[in-house]
Short mmCIF file of C-alpha atoms in Angstrom, two decimals:
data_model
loop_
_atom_site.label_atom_id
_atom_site.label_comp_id
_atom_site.label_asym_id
_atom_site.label_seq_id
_atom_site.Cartn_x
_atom_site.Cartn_y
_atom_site.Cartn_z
CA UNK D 127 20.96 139.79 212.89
CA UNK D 128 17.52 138.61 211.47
CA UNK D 129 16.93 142.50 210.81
CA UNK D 130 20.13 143.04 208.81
CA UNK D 131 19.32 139.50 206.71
CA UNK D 132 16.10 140.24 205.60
CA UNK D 133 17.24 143.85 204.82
CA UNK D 134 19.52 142.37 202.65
CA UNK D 135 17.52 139.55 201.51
CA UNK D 136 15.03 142.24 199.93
CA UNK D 137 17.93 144.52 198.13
CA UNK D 138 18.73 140.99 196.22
CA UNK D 139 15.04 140.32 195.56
CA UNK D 140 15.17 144.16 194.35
CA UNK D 141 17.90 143.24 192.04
CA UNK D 142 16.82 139.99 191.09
CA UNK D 143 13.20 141.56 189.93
CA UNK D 144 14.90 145.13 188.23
CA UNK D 145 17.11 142.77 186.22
CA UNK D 146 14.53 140.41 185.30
CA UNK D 147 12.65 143.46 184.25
CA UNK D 148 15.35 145.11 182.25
CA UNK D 149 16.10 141.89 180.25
CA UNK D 150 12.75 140.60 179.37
CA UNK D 151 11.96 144.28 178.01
CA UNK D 152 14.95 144.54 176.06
CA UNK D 153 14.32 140.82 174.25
CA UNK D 154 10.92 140.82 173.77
CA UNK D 155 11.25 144.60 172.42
CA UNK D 156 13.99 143.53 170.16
CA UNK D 157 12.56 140.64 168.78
CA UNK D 158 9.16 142.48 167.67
CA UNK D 159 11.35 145.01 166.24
CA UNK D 160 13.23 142.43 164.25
CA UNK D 161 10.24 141.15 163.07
CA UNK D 162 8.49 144.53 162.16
CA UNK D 163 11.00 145.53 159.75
CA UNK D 164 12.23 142.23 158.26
CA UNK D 165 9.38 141.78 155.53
CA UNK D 166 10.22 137.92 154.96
CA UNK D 167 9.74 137.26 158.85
CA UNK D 168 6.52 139.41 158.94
CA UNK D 169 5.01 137.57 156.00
CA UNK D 170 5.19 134.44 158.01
CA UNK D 171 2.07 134.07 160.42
CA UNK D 172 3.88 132.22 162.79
CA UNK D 173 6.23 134.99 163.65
CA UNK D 174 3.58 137.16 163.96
CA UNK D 175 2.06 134.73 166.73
CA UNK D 176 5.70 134.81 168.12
CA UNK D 177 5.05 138.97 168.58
CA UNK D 178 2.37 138.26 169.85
CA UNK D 179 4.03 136.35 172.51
CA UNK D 180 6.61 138.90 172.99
CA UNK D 181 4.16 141.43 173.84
CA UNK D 182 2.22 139.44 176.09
CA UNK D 183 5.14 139.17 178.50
CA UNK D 184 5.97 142.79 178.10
CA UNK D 185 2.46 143.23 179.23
CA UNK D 186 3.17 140.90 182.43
CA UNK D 187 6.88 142.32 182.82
CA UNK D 188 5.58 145.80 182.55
CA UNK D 189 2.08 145.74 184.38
CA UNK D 190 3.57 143.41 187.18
CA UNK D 191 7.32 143.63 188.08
CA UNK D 192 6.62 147.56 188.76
CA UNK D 193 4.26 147.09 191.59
CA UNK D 194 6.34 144.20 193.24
CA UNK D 195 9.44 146.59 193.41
CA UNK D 196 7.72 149.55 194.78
CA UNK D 197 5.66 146.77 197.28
CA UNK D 198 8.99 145.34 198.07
CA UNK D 199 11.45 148.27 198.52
CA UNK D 200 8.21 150.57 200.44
CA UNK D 201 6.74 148.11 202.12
CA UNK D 202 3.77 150.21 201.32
CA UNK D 203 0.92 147.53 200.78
CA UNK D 204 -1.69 150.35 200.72
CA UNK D 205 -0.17 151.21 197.38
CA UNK D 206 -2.35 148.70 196.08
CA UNK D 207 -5.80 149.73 196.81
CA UNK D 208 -8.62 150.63 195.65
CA UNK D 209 -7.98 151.05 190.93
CA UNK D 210 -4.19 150.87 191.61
CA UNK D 211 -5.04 147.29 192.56
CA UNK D 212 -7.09 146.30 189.93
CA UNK D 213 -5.19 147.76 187.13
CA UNK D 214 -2.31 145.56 188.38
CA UNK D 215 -4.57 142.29 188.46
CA UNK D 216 -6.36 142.73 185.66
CA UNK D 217 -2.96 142.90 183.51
CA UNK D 218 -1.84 139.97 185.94
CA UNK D 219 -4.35 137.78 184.82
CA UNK D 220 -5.02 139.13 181.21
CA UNK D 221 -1.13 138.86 180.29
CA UNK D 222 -1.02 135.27 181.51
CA UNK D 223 -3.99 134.21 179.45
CA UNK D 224 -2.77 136.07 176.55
CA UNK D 225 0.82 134.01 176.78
CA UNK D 226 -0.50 130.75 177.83
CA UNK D 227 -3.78 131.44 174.62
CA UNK D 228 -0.50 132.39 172.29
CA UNK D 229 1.37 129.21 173.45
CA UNK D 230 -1.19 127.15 172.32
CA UNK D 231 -1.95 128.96 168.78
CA UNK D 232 1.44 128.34 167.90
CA UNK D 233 1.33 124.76 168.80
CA UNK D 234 -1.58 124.73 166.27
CA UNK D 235 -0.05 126.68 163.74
CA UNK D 236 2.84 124.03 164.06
CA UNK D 237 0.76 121.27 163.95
CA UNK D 238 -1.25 122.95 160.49
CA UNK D 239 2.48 123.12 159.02
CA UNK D 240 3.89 119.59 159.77
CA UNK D 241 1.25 117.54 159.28
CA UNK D 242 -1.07 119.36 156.80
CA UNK D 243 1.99 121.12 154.75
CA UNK D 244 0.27 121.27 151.29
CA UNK D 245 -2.52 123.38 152.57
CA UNK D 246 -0.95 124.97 155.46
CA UNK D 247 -0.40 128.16 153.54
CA UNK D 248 -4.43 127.96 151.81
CA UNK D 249 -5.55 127.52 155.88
CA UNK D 250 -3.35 130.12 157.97
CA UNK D 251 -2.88 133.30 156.76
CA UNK D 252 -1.14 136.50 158.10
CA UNK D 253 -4.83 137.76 158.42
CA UNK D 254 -6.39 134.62 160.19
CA UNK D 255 -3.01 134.94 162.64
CA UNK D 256 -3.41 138.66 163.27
CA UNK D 257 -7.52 137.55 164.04
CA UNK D 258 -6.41 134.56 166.46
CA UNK D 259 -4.16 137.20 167.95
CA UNK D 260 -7.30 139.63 168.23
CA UNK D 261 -9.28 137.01 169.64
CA UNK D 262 -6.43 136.03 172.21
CA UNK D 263 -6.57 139.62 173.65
CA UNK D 264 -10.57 139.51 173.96
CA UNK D 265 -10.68 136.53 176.16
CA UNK D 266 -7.31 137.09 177.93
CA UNK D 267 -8.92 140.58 179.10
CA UNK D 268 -12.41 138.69 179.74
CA UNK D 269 -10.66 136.54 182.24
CA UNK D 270 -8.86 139.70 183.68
CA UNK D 271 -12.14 141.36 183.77
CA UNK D 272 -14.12 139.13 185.78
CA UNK D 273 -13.49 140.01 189.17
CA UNK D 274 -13.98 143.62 188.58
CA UNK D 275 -17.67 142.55 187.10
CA UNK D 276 -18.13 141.29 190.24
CA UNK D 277 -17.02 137.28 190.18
CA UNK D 278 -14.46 137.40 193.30
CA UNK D 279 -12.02 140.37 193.63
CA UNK D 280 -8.73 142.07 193.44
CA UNK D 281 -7.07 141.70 196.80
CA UNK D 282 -2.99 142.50 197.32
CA UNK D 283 -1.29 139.09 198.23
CA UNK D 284 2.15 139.70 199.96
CA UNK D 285 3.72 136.65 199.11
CA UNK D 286 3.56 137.45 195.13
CA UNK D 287 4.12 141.38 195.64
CA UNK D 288 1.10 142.19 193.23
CA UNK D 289 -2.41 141.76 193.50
CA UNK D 290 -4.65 139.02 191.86
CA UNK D 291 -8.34 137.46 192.59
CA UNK D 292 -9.07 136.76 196.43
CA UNK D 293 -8.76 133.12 195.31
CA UNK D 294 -9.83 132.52 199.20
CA UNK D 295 -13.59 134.08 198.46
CA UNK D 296 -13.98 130.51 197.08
CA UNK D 297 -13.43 127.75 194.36
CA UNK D 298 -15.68 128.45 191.54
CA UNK D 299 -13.32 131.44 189.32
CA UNK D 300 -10.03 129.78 190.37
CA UNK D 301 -11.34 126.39 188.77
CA UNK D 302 -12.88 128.54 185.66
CA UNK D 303 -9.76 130.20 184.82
CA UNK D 304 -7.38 126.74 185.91
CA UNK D 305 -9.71 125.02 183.55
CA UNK D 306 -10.46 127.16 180.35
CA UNK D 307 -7.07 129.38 180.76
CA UNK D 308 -5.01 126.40 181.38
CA UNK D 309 -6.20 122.90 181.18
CA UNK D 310 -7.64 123.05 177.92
CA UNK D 311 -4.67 125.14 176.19
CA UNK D 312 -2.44 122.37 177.76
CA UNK D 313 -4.44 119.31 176.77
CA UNK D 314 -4.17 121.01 172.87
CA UNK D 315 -0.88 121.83 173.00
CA UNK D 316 0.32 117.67 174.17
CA UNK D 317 -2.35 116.71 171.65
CA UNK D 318 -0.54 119.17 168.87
CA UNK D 319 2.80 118.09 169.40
CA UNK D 320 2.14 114.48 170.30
CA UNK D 321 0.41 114.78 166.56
CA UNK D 322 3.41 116.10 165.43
CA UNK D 323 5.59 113.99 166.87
CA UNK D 324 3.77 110.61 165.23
CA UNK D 325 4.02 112.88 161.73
CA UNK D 326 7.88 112.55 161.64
CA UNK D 327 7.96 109.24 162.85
CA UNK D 328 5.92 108.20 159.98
CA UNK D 329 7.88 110.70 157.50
CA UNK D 330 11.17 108.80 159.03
CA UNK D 331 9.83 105.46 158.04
CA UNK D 332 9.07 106.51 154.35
CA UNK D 333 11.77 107.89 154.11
CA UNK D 334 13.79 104.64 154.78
CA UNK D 335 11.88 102.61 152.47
CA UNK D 336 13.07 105.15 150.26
CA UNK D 337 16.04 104.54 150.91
CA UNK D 338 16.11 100.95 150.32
CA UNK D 339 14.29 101.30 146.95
CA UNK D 340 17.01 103.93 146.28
CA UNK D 341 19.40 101.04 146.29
CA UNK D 342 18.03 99.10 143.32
CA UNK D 343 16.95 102.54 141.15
CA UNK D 344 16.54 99.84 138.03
CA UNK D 345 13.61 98.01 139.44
CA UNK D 346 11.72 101.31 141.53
CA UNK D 347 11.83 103.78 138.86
CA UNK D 348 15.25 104.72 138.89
CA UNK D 349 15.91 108.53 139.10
CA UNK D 350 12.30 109.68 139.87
CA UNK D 351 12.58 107.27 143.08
CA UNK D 352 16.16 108.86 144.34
CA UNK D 353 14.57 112.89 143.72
CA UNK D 354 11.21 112.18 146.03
CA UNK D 355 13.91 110.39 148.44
CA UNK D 356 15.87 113.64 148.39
CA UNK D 357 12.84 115.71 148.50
CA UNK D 358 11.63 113.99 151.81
CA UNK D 359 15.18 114.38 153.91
CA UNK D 360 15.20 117.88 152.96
CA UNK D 361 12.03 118.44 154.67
CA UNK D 362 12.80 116.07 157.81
CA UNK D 363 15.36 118.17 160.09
CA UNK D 364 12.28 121.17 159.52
CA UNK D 365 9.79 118.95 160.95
CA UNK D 366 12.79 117.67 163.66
CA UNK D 367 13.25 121.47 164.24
CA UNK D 368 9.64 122.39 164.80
CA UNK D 369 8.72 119.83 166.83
CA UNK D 370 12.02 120.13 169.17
CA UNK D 371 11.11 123.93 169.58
CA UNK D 372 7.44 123.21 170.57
CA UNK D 373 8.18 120.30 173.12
CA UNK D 374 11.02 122.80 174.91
CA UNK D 375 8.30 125.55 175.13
CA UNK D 376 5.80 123.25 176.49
CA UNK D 377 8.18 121.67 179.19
CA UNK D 378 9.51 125.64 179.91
CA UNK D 379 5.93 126.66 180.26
CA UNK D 380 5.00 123.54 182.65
CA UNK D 381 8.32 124.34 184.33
CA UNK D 382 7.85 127.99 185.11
CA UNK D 383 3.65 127.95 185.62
CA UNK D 384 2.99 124.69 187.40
CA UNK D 385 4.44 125.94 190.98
CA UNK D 386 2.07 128.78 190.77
CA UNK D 387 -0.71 127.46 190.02
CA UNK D 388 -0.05 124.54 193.00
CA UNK D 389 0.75 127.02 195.36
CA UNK D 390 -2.04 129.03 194.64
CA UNK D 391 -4.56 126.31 194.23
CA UNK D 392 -7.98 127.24 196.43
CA UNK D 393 -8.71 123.70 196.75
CA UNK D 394 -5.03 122.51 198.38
CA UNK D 395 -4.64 125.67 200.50
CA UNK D 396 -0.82 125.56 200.81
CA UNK D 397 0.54 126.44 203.63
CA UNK D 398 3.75 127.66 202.47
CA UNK D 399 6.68 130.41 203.68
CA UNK D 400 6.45 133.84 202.22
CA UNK D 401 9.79 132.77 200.34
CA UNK D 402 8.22 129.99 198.34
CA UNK D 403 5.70 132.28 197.55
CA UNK D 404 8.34 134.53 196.25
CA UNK D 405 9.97 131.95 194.39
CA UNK D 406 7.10 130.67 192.27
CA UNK D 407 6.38 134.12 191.38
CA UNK D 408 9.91 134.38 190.32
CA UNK D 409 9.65 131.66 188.28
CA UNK D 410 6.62 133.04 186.14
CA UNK D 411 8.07 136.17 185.13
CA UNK D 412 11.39 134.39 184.16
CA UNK D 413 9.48 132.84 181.20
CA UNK D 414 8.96 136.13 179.65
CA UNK D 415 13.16 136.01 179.78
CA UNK D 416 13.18 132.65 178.46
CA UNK D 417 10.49 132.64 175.83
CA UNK D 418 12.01 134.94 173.13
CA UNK D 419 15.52 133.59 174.43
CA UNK D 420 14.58 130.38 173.01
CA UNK D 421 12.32 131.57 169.91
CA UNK D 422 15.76 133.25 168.92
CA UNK D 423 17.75 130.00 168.93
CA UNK D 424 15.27 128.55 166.91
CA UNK D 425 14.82 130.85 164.02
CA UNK D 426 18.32 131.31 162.52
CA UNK D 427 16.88 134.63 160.68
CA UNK D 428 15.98 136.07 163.97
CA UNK D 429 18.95 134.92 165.73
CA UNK D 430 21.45 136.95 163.28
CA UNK D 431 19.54 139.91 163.79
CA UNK D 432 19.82 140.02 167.45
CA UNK D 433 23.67 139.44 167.21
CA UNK D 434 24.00 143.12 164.61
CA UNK D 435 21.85 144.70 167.71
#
């Protein structure tokens, strides 16, 4: 029967949701712990923008997923009322700026290290990371903030289990936050890697005129010719590696966010099933699964510490 169906339906969305919670506790937690007490990967400001990341989907996992199961399994939508339900959309909306704010400092910090390596380590610091990580924080809780300071409000939508701004009230904070938490992240992080991208292309093509000159050492300066051609293809499969990394996060991100935000757009009004609605959400708290998943692959040091775990 349709009863028996949807009561069955909503034990696998239970499932689905405690799992999803489970897992992205257990690898975010364990990569910021591998990262805490391995002093070479702490040193490294990138990792510590990679914590960062970590603990800005705990912060979604944790502040969100909770609400949706008791919303879900109770059916009790007055649950979110009144500070229950702006304690769960403010950490909505300030752990999704934090991640997306993150995203994009790493792209930069990429970006500094490929194509600016002789300075990289004069221009980002472990103390300018931990202060882009400070100022990530401010702004992602400024965005979260906003609707309690009276620009829209926190309203319970059923077909994401949680609460988030009463995006129907009107246009003007959905296109704010679209534009300034999204959009321009986004447009830095393709201009970043595209950056990048052009970098190696143009290391690759020095590298093969080194190679030809290589071939007649007598008339290019013999040995001192075959040691910079050495030096350069032992720095190209970093720059291949860094690069590779970034574009996967930015096509994961766009995978996981773009539904949302199209679903939810104030402007287009979709008129979609509860289950799409479901879905989409779905899809934005698997990236706080897939985030360190993929962090780990990349970063050998951190991937043979999560094997001894």
């Amino acid at each position: 029967t349709a009863v028996g169906f949807s009561h069955w339906l909503m034990i696998l969305e239970s499932v689905g949701l405690a799992i999803i919670l489970v897992g992205s506790v257990i690898l975010n937690s364990a990569t910021c712990v591998i990262i805490s007490r391995d002093s070479a990967l702490r040193r490294k400001p990138t990792n510590l923008l990679v914590a960062n990341l970590c603990v800005a989907n705990m912060v979604l996992t944790v502040g969100v997923i909770p609400f949706s199961l008791i919303s879900l399994i109770s059916d009790r939508h007055g649950t979110f009322l009144g500070p229950a339900c702006t304690t769960n959309g403010l950490f909505s909306v300030a752990s999704c700026g934090a991640i997306v704010l993150t995203l994009c400092c790493i792209s930069i910090d990429r970006y500094i290290a490929v194509c600016k390596p002789v300075r990289y380590r004069t221009i980002v610091t472990p103390r300018r990371a931990l202060l882009m990580i400070l100022i990530t924080w401010i702004q992602a809780f400024l965005y979260g903030s906003l609707p309690v300071l009276g620009w829209s409000r926190y309203e319970y939508h059923p077909g994401t289990l949680h609460c988030s701004p009463a995006w129907t009230d009107g246009c003007s904070l959905y296109i704010f936050l679209s534009t300034t938490g999204f959009a321009i992240p986004l447009t830095v992080m393709a201009v970043t890697y595209t950056r990048i991208f052009l970098e190696i292309r143009k290391h690759s093509r020095k590298i093969n005129i080194l190679q030809m000159r290589a071939k007649f050492p007598a008339q290019e300066g013999g040995a001192t010719t075959v040691r910079t051609e050495r030096r350069a293809q032992s720095q190209l499969p970093r720059e291949y590696k860094v690069a590779r990394t970034g574009l996967i996060l930015l096509l994961l991100f766009l995978f996981h966010w773009l539904p949302y935000l199209v679903v939810h757009s104030c402007s287009t009004r979709v008129d979609a099933s509860e289950g799409v609605f479901h879905a989409v959400m779905w899809m934005v708290y698997l990236n706080g699964v897939v985030n360190p998943v993929t962090y780990a692959l990349s970063n050998s040091s951190v991937k043979a510490k999560l094997k001894l775990l």
